[in-house]
XYZ file of C-alpha atoms in Angstrom:
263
model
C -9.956 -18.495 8.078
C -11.187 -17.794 11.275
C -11.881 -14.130 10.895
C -14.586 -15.066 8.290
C -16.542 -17.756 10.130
C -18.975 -14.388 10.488
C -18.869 -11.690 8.143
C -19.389 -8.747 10.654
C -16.413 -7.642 11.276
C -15.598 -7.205 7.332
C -18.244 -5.252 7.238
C -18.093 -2.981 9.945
C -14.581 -2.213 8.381
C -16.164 -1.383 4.916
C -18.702 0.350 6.407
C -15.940 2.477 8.042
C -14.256 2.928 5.236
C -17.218 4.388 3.043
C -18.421 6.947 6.571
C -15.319 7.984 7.655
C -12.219 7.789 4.565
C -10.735 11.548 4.074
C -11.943 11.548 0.503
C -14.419 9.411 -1.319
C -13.332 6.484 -2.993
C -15.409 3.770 -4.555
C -12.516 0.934 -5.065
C -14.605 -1.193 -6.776
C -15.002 1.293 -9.907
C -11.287 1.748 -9.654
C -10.777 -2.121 -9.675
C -13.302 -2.800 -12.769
C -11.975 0.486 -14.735
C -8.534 -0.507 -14.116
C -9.674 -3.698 -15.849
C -11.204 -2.069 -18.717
C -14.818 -3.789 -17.606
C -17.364 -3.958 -19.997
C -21.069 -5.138 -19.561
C -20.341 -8.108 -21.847
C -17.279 -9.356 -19.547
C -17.913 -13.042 -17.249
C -16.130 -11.371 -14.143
C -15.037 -13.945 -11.449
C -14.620 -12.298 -8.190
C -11.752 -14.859 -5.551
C -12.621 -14.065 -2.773
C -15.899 -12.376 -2.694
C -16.744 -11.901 1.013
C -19.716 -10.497 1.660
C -21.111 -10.102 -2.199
C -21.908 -6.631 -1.763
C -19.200 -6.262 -5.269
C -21.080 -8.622 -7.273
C -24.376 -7.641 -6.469
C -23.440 -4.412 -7.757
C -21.964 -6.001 -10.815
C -25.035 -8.322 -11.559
C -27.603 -4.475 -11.420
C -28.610 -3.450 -14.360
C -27.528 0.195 -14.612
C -25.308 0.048 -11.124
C -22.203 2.887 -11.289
C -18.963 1.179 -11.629
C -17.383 2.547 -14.210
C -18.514 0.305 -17.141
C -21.188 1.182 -20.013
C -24.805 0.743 -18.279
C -26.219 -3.233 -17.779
C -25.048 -5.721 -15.802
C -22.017 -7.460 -16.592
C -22.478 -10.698 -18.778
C -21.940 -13.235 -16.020
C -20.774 -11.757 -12.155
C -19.617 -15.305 -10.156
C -17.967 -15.482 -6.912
C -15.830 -18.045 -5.006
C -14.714 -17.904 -1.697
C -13.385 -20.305 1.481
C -16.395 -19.006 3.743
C -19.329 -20.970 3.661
C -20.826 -17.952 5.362
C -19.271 -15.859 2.575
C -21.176 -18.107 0.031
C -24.254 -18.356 1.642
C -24.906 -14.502 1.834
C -25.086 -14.523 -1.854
C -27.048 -17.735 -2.643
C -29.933 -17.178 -4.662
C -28.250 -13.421 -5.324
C -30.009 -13.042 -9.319
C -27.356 -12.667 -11.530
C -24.738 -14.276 -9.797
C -23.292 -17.568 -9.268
C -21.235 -18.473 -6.181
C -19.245 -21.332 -5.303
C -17.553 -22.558 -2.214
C -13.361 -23.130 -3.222
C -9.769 -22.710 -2.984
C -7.981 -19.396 -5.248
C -5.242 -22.047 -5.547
C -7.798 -24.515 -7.047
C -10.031 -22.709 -8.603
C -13.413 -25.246 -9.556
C -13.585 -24.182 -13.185
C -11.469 -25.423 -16.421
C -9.755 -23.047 -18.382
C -10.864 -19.918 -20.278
C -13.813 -19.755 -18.653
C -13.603 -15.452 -17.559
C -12.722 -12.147 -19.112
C -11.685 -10.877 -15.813
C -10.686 -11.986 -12.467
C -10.177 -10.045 -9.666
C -8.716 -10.740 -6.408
C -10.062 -7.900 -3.596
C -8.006 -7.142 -0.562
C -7.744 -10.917 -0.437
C -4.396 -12.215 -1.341
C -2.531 -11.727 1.663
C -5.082 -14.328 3.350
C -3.614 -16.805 0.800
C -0.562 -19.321 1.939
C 0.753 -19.233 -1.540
C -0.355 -15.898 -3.222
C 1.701 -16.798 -6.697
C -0.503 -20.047 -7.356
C -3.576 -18.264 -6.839
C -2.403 -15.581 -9.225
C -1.716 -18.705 -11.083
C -4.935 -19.883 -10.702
C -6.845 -16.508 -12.010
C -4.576 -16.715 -15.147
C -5.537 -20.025 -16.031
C -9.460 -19.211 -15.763
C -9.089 -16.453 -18.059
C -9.836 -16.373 -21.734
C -7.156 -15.420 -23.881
C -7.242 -11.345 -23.962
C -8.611 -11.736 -20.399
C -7.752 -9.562 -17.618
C -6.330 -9.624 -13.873
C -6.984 -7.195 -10.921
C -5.384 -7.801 -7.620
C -5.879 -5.253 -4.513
C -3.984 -5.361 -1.312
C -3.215 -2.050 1.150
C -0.170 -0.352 1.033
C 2.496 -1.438 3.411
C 2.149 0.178 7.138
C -1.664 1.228 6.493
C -3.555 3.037 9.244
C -0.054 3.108 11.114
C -2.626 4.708 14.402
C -4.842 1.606 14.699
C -2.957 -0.992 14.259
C -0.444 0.487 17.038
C -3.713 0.866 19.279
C -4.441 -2.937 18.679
C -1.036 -3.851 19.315
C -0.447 -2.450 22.512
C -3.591 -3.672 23.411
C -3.271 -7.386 22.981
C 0.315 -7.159 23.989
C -1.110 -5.826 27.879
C -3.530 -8.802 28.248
C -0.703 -11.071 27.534
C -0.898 -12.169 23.706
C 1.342 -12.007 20.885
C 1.238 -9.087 18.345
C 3.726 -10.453 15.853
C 0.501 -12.871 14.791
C -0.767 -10.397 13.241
C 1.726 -10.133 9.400
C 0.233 -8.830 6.245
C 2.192 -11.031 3.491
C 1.535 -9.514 0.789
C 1.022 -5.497 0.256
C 1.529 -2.702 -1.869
C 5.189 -2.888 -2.029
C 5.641 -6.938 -3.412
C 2.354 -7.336 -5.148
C 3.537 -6.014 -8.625
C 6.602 -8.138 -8.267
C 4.322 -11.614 -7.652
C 1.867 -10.640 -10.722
C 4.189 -9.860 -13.005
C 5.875 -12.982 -12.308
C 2.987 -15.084 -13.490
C 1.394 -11.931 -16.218
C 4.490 -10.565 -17.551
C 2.459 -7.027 -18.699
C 1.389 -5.365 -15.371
C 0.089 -1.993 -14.613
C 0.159 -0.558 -10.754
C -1.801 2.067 -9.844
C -1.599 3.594 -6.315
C -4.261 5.141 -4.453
C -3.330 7.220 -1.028
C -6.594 8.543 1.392
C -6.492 8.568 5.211
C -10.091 7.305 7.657
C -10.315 10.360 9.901
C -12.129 10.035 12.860
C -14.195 13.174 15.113
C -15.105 10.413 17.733
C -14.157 7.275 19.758
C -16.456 4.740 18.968
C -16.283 4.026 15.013
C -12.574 3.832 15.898
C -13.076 1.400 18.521
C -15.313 -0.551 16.410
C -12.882 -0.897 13.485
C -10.105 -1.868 15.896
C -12.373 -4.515 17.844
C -13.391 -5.847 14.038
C -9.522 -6.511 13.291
C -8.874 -8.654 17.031
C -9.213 -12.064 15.771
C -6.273 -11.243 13.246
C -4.425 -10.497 16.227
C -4.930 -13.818 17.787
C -7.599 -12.625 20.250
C -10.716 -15.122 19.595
C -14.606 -13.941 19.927
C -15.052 -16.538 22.797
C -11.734 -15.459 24.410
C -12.030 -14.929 28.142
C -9.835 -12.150 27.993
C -11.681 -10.580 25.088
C -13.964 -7.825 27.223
C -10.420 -6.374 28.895
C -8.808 -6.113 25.725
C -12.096 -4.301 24.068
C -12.232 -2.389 27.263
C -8.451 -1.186 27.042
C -9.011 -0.094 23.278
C -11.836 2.046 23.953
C -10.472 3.550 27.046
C -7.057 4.463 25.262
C -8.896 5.854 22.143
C -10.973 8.064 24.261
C -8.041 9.536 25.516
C -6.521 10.597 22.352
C -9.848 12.639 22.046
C -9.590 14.477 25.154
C -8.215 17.676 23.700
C -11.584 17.609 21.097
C -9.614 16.875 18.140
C -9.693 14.443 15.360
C -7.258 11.251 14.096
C -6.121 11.124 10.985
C -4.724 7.711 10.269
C -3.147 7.144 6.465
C -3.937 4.181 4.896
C -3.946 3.156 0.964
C -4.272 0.682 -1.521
C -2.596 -0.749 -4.812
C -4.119 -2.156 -7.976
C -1.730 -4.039 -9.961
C -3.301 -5.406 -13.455
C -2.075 -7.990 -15.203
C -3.226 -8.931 -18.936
């Protein structure tokens, strides 16, 4: 995937998300108590971006919801070589560059699998969910998390209107796979789901983290780091969000997620 030939922009979007979310939220304690984690669970995280999940899950003692330790075993894969090569060498966790559709380990090898805010990256979201049940030990357990449908409804309208004045197309930019139809495509290959639903907003007081989280979601919008017409576009964003600061105010901009379990 393009976006994540460079990790920065998913992290200036999680970083956004922990400074500036209406409430706090740690989804990664959700994701692992939905999952009924325990410290002696092999966890495989698909798509593990930029670690910062496993490294929690490989510290002794770290707060996610399970008993204290690390988990037993706390391995990533991922399509980024950057992605893999920020956690090479991590202690306590093993990383591997691969496909959630081809997963490079035989069967039964995890307790639980999870699949972060990654599935609607995937061209074929039911054979990696396929993929994840294979892996799994019998009595193992699945986590997927994707954002409800319409999330941060404010932004994404910014972005849009944005790329659409420099001359690109905004119908690139399709989320596949969302709150609405992820239940559906897990219980197709689990059967036994659970869904739970969690609503917050990001509320901004200024400009720039807004700009920033916009600029971080471009490339999914078909507007390339080395585009020439990058600067405008940037430029446009930031002068438009200014203005819907003018009266002093803040933005509120909904946004939510869904994990669906599957067992």
């Amino acid at each position: 995937m393009l976006e994540y030939r460079t990790l920065d922009p998913l992290r200036v979007r999680i970083e956004t998300h922990l400074r500036h979310s209406e409430r706090d939220d740690d989804v990664d304690a959700a994701v692992l108590t939905a999952v009924g984690h325990t410290a002696a669970d092999a966890v495989l995280d698909v798509g593990c971006g930029t670690g910062a999940f496993l490294r929690r899950l490989a510290t002794p003692g770290a707060n996610l919801g399970a008993p204290p330790g690390a988990t037993a075993k706390a391995t990533g894969v991922d399509t980024s070589p950057t992605a893999v090569a920020a956690l090479d060498g991590t202690p306590g966790v093993e990383v591997r560059l691969g496909d959630a559709a081809a997963l490079p380990w035989p069967d039964g090898t995890f307790d639980v699998v999870t699949a972060r805010h990654m599935l609607y990256h995937v061209g074929e979201p039911v054979e990696a969910i396929r993929e994840a049940r294979r892996v799994l030990r019998p009595g193992g357990r699945f986590a997927a998390v994707v954002n409800i449908r319409d999330a941060y409804p404010a932004i994404h309208g910014l972005i849009r209107d944005a790329v659409a004045a420099h001359g690109f197309d905004p119908g690139v930019y399709t989320v596949a796979v969302h709150g609405d139809n992820l239940p559906g495509l897990v219980a197709a290959v689990f059967g036994e789901t659970r869904v739970e639903r969690h609503d917050n907003a990001l509320v901004f007081h200024e400009p720039a983290p807004l700009v920033a989280y916009a600029v971080s979601m471009l490339t999914g919008f078909g507007v390339r780091d080395d585009d020439p017409a990058r600067p405008a576009v940037v430029a446009w964003i930031a002068a438009e969000a200014a203005r819907w600061f003018d009266d002093g105010g803040t933005v509120r901009d909904p946004k939510g997620y869904v994990i669906v379990t599957g067992w």
